[in-house]
XYZ file of C-alpha atoms in Angstrom:
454
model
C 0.000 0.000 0.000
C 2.842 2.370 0.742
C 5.550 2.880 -1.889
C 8.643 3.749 -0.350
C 10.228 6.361 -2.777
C 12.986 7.351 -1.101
C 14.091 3.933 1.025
C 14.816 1.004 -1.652
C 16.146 -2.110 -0.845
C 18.799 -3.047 -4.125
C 21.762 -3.888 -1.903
C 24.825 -2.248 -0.152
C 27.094 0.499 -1.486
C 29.254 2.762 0.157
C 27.818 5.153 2.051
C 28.848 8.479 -0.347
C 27.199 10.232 -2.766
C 28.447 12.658 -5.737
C 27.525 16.247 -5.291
C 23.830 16.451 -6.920
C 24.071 18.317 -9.969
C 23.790 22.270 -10.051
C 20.056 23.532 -9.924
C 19.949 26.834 -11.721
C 17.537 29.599 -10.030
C 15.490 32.423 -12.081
C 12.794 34.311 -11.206
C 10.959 36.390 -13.483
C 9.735 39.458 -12.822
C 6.407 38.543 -12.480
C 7.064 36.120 -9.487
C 7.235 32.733 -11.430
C 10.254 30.792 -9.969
C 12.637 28.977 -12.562
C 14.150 25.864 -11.561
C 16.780 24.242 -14.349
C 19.283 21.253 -14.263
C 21.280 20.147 -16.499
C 21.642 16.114 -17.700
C 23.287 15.828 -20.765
C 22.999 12.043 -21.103
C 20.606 12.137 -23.860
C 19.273 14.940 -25.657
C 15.770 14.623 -23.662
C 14.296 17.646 -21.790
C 11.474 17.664 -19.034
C 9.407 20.388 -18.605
C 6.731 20.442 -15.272
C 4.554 23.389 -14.538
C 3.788 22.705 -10.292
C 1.301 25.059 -8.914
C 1.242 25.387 -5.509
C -2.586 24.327 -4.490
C -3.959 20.824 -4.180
C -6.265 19.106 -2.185
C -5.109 20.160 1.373
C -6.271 23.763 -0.136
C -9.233 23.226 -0.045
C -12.799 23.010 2.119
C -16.020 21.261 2.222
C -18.469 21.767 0.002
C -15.218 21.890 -3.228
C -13.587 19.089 -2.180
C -12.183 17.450 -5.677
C -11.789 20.823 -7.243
C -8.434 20.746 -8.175
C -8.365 17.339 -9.521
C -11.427 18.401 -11.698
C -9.613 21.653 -12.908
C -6.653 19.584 -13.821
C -8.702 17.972 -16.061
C -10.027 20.830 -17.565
C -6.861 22.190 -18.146
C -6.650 20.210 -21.309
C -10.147 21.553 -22.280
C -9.025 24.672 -24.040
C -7.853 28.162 -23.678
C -8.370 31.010 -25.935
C -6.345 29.763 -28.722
C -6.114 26.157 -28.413
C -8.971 23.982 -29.290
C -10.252 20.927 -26.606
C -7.203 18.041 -26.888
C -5.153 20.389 -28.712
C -2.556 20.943 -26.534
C -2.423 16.675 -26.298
C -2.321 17.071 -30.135
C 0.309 19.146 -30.828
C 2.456 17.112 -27.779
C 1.582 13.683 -29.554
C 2.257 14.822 -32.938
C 5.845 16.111 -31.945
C 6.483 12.233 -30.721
C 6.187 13.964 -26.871
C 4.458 12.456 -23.864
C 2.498 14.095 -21.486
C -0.125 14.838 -18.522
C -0.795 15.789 -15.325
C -1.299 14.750 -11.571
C -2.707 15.939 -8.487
C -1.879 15.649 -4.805
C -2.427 17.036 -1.647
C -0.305 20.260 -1.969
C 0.600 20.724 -5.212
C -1.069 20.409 -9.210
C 1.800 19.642 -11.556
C 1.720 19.368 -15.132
C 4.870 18.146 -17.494
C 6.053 17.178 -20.729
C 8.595 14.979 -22.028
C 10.114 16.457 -25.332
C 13.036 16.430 -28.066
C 15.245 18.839 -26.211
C 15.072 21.297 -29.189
C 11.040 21.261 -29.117
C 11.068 22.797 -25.308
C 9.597 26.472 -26.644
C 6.626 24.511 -27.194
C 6.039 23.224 -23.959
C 6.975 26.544 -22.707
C 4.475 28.326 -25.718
C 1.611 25.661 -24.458
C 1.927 25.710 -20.824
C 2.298 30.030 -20.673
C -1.215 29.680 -22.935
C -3.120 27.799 -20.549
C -1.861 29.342 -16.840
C -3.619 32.273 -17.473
C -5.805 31.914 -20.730
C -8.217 28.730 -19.867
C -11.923 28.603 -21.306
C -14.404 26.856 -18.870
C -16.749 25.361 -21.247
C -20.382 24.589 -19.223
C -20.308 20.899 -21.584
C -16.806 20.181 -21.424
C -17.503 20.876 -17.528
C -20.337 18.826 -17.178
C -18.388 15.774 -19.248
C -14.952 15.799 -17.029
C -16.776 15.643 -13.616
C -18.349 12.949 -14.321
C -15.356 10.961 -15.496
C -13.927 12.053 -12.287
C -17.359 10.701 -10.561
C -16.626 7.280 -13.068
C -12.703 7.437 -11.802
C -13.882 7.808 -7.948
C -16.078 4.680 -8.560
C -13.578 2.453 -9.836
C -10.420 3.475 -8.041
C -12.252 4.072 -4.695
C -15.786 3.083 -3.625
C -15.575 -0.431 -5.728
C -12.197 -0.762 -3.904
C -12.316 -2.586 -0.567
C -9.155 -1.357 0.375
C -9.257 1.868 -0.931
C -12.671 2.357 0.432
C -11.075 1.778 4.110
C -8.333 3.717 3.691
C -10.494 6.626 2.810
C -12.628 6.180 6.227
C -9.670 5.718 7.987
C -7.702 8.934 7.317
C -10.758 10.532 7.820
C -11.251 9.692 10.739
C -7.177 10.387 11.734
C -7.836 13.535 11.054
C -10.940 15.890 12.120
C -9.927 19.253 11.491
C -6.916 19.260 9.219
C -7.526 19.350 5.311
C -5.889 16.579 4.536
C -8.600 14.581 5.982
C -10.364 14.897 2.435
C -9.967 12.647 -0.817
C -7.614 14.455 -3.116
C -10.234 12.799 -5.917
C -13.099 14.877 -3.761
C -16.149 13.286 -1.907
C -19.236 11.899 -3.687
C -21.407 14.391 -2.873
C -19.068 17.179 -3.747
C -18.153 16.393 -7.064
C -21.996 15.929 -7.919
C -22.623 19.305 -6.910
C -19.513 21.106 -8.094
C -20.601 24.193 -10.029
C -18.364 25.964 -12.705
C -18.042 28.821 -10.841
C -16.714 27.022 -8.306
C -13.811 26.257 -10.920
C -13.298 29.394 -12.181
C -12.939 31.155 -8.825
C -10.034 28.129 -8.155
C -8.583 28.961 -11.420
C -8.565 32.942 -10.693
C -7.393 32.426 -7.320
C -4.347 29.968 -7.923
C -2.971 29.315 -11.425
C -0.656 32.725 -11.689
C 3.079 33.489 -12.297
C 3.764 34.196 -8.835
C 2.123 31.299 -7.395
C 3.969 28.419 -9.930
C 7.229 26.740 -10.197
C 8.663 25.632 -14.028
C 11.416 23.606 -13.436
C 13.176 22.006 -16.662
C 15.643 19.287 -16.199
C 17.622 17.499 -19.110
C 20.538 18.394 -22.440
C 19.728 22.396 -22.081
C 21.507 25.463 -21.348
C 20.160 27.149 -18.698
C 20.246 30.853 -20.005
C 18.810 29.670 -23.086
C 15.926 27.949 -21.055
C 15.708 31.364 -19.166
C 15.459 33.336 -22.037
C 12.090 31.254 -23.104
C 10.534 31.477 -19.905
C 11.084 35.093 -20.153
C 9.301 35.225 -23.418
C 6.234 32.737 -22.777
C 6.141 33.481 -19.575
C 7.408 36.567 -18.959
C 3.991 38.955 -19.833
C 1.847 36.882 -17.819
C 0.285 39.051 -14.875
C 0.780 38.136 -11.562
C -2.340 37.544 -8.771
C -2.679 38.383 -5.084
C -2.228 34.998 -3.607
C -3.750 34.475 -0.015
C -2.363 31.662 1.714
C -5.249 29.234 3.000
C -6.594 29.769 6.618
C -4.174 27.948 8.554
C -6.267 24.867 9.934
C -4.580 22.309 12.446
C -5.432 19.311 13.573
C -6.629 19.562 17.149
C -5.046 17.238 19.819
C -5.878 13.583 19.923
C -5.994 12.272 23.222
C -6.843 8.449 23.015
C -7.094 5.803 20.039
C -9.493 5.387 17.728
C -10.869 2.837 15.832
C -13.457 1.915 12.829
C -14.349 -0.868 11.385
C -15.542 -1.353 8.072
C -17.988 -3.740 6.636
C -17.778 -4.849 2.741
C -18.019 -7.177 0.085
C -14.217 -7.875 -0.374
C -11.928 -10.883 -0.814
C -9.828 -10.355 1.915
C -9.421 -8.703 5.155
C -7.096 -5.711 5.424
C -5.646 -3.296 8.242
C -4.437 -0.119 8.927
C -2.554 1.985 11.712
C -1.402 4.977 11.650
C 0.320 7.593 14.444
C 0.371 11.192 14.493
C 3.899 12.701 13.689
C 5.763 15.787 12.522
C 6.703 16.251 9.072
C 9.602 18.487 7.854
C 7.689 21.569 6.581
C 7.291 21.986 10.679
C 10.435 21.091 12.097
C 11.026 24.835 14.067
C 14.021 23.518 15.766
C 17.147 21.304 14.785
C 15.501 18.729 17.240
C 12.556 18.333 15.704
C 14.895 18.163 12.264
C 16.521 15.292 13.986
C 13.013 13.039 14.899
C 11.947 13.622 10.969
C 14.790 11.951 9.436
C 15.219 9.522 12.446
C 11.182 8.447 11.217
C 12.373 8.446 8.233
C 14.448 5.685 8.868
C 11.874 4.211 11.134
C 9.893 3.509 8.163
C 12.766 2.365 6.282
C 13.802 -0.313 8.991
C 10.170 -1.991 8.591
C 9.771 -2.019 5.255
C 13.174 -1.274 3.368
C 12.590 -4.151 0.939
C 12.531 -7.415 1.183
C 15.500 -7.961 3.894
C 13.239 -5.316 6.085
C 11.513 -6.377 9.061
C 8.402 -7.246 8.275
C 8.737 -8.871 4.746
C 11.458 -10.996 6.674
C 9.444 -11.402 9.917
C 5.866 -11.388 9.495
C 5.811 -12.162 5.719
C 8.044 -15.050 5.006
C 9.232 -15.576 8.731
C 5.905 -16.216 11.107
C 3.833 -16.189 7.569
C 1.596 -14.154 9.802
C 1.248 -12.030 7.248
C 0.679 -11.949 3.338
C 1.523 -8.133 3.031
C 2.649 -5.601 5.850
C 4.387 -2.700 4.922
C 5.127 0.963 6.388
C 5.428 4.399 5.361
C 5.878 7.746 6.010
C 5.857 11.341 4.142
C 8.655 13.780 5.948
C 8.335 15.901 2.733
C 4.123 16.740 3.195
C 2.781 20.157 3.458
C 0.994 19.323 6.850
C 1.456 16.669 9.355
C 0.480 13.105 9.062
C 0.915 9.865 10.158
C 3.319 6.703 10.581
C 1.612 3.948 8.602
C 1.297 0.315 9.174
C -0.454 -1.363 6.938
C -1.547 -5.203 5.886
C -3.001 -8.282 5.389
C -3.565 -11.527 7.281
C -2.189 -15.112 5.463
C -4.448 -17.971 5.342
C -4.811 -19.296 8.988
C -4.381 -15.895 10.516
C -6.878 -13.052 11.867
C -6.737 -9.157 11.618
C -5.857 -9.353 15.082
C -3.412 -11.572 15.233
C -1.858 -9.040 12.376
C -2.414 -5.936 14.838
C -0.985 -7.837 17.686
C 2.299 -8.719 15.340
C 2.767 -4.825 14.203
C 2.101 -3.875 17.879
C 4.861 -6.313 19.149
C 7.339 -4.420 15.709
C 6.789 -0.858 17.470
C 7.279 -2.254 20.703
C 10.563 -3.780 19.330
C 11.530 -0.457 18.513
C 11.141 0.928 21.688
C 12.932 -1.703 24.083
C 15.197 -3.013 21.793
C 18.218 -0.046 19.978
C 18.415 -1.401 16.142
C 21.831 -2.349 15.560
C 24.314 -0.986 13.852
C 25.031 -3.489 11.105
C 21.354 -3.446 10.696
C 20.875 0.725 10.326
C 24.481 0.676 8.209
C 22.627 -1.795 5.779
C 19.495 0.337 5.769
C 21.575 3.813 5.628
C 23.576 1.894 1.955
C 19.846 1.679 0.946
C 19.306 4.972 1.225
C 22.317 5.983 -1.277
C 21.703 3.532 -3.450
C 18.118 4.564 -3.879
C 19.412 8.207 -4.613
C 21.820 6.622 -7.176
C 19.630 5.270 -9.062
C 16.712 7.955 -8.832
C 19.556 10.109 -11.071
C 19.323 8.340 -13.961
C 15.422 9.282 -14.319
C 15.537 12.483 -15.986
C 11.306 13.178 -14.830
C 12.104 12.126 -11.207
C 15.058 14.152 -10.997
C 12.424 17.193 -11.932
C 10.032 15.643 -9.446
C 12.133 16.016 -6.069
C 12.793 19.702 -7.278
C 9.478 20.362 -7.953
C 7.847 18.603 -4.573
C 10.567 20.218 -2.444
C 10.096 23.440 -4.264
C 6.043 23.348 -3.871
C 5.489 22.445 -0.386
C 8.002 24.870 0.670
C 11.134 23.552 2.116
C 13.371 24.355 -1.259
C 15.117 22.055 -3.421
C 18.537 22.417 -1.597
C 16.869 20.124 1.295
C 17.805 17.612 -1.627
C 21.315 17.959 -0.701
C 20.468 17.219 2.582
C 18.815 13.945 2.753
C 21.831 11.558 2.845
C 23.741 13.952 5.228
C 20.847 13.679 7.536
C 20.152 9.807 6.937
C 23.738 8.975 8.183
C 23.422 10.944 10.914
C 20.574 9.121 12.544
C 21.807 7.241 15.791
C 20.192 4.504 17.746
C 19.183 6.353 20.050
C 17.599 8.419 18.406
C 15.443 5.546 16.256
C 14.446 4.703 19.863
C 13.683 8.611 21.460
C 11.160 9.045 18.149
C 9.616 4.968 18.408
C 8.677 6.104 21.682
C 7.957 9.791 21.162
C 5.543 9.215 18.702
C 4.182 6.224 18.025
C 1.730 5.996 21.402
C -1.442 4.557 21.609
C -2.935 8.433 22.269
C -2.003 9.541 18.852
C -2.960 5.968 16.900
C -5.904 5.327 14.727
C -6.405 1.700 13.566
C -8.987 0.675 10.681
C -9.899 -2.810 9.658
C -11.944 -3.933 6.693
C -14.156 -7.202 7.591
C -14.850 -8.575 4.415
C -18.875 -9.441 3.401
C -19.964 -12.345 1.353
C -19.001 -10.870 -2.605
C -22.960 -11.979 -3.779
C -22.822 -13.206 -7.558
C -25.982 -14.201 -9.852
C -25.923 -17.776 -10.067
C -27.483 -19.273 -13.324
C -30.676 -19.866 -11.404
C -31.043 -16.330 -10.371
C -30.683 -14.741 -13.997
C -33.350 -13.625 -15.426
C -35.223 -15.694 -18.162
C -33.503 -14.547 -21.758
C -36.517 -16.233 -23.826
């Protein structure tokens, strides 16, 4: 369930790391900040518009808004016709698209590094030049509706996981679908759209960054040009809204037709966007590792434990975001193997954080887990689009790219002790939520039961 991006198990190496290449700042006058790197492995360039607004922007009664205006960024602008802008892309052998997450709406191409003025030419067309069109409207949300329905509500385990963060959170925004509720999305208005796409998508409130065989005065020069007369917007920050204090589990269960049974814990913790003192720097990346130590890969704890080990377990994993806008959680996540209850898989987890409170990891065990680390970041290099993607996350949720140039630093700096001060910090029964899916008979039509075709 949770992908570990940063922590992946592919063996040991060294614990070093070249110097990350140069990032290349520019702002335009305007405010739009210009991010560029240079890779001159192949003669590739990515381009990725990030605005900073997502789901965690917004309130109830719009939740899915963003997601929907995404889509409707492809919809047409003043000049370009509906699935023009996918055209013209296609046609010039290009890929491209879009995605949307909690605190940030990014858009990117993938281009012949001499066809980058039309990415720029595109993208400056449709931050400030989009036509709402009442059908095209009406047709996008409900393929969002269509996309909810398959990816979520006829998901068992997508379906809990929904309920359950939900019910992590009560006041803070990130308790909401990114994909929007039901109820929303059916009575989303255009105007609700529009005001989104007034109030966000500006100069001074996005983030190009272009990574891949270009010169970075030449790539400045084109934003300048594309970019460049776009006017700039009054951006208000959202109404700050924390979560209020949790002072005792909580727990949900939830009742469907599904195959199997699944579970899910999760504890309240800092992320880095909030870390006001080098302490509270120090307990991020020490979680950080936290999560890597349970589910590093398949030599992690519990793939090796509770997987193939106890076979308590068909799946467990863990994860954590340090990067996110807001705080969130420490997940635990799984499912039972044949022979074996949701509580028996609770009770296994349980005895894992325990572990990690009573018992320091060792330091053959956090060396191996530390190489992981590096290697991960070796190998995340040789992805041109992923090397634009840290940028642009760091970049949007406002910590700055440099923290890049941080990570390992911080990584092998994590002691013990300090795995041990966060383990029992943090994850505490007060601050824990724990959701399990009970799976319901899955009712078919049997032959009898069909209606008579004569």
């Amino acid at each position: 369930m949770f992908a570990r991006i940063l922590l992946l198990a592919i063996g040991l190496v060294p614990i070093t790391l070249a110097a990350a290449p140069q990032v290349h700042e520019f702002t335009l006058d305007n405010g739009l900040r210009l991010l560029v790197q240079e890779d001159h492995r192949a003669p590739v360039v990515v381009s990725q518009v990030w605005y900073k607004v997502g789901s965690s922007y917004e309130h109830d009664g719009i939740t899915g808004v963003s997601h929907v205006l995404e889509h409707m960024m492809f919809k047409g602008t003043e000049k370009l016709a509906p699935g023009e802008f996918s055209r013209r892309i296609a046609e010039l052998g290009g890929r491209e698209n879009a995605f949307t997450g909690r605190d940030y709406t990014a858009y990117f191409q993938t281009l012949e590094r001499s066809l980058l003025e039309t990415a720029f030419e595109l993208e400056a067309e449709r931050m400030r030049h989009l036509v709402l069109d009442p059908e095209e409207f009406a047709k996008e949300v409900r393929v969002v509706m269509e996309e909810r329905r398959l990816r979520t509500e006829d998901n068992p385990q997508s379906l809990t996981w929904e309920r359950f963060n939900a019910t992590a959170f009560l006041t803070s925004p990130v308790r909401n679908p990114v994909i929007g509720w039901m109820d929303d999305l059916q009575n989303l208005r255009l105007a609700d759209l529009e005001t989104w796409y007034r109030q966000w998508y500006a100069p001074n409130n996005a983030t190009l960054v272009v990574v891949g065989d270009v010169d970075p005065e030449e790539v400045h020069a084109l934003a300048r040009k594309h970019f460049g007369p776009l006017a700039p917007s009054e951006i208000v920050p959202p109404k700050p809204r924390p979560e209020i204090v949790q002072q005792g589990s909580r727990r949900l269960t939830v009742r469907l037709p599904a195959e199997l049974p699944y579970l899910v814990m999760g504890y309240k913790v800092p992320v880095l966007t909030g870390a006001d003192s080098p302490e509270r720097v120090d307990e991020v990346y020490a979680l950080e590792v936290l999560a890597g130590i349970l589910d590093g890969g398949n030599s992690a704890r519990l793939a090796r434990e509770l997987v193939r080990g106890e076979s308590i377990a068909a799946h467990a994993g863990s994860g954590y975001g340090l990067h996110d806008r807001l705080p969130g959680l420490f997940l635990l996540d799984g499912t039972p193997a044949n022979g074996h209850t949701i509580a028996d898989l609770e009770q296994a987890l349980r005895a894992q954080v325990k572990r990690l409170k009573e018992e320091p990891v060792t330091v053959e065990e956090l060396a191996r887990i530390k190489a992981q680390v590096v290697a991960g970041k070796v190998y995340e290099r040789d992805s041109v689009f992923y090397q634009a993607m840290q940028v642009g996350i760091l970049e949007t949720v406002g910590l700055g790219w440099d923290k890049l140039d941080e990570y390992v630093e911080r990584v092998n700096a994590v002691t013990p002790e300090q795995l041990q001060e966060v383990a029992r910090k943090y994850l505490v029964d007060d601050t824990l939520t724990v959701a399990e899916l009970e799976p319901l008979p899955i009712v078919t039509e049997t032959a009898e039961e069909k209606p008579d075709a004569s």
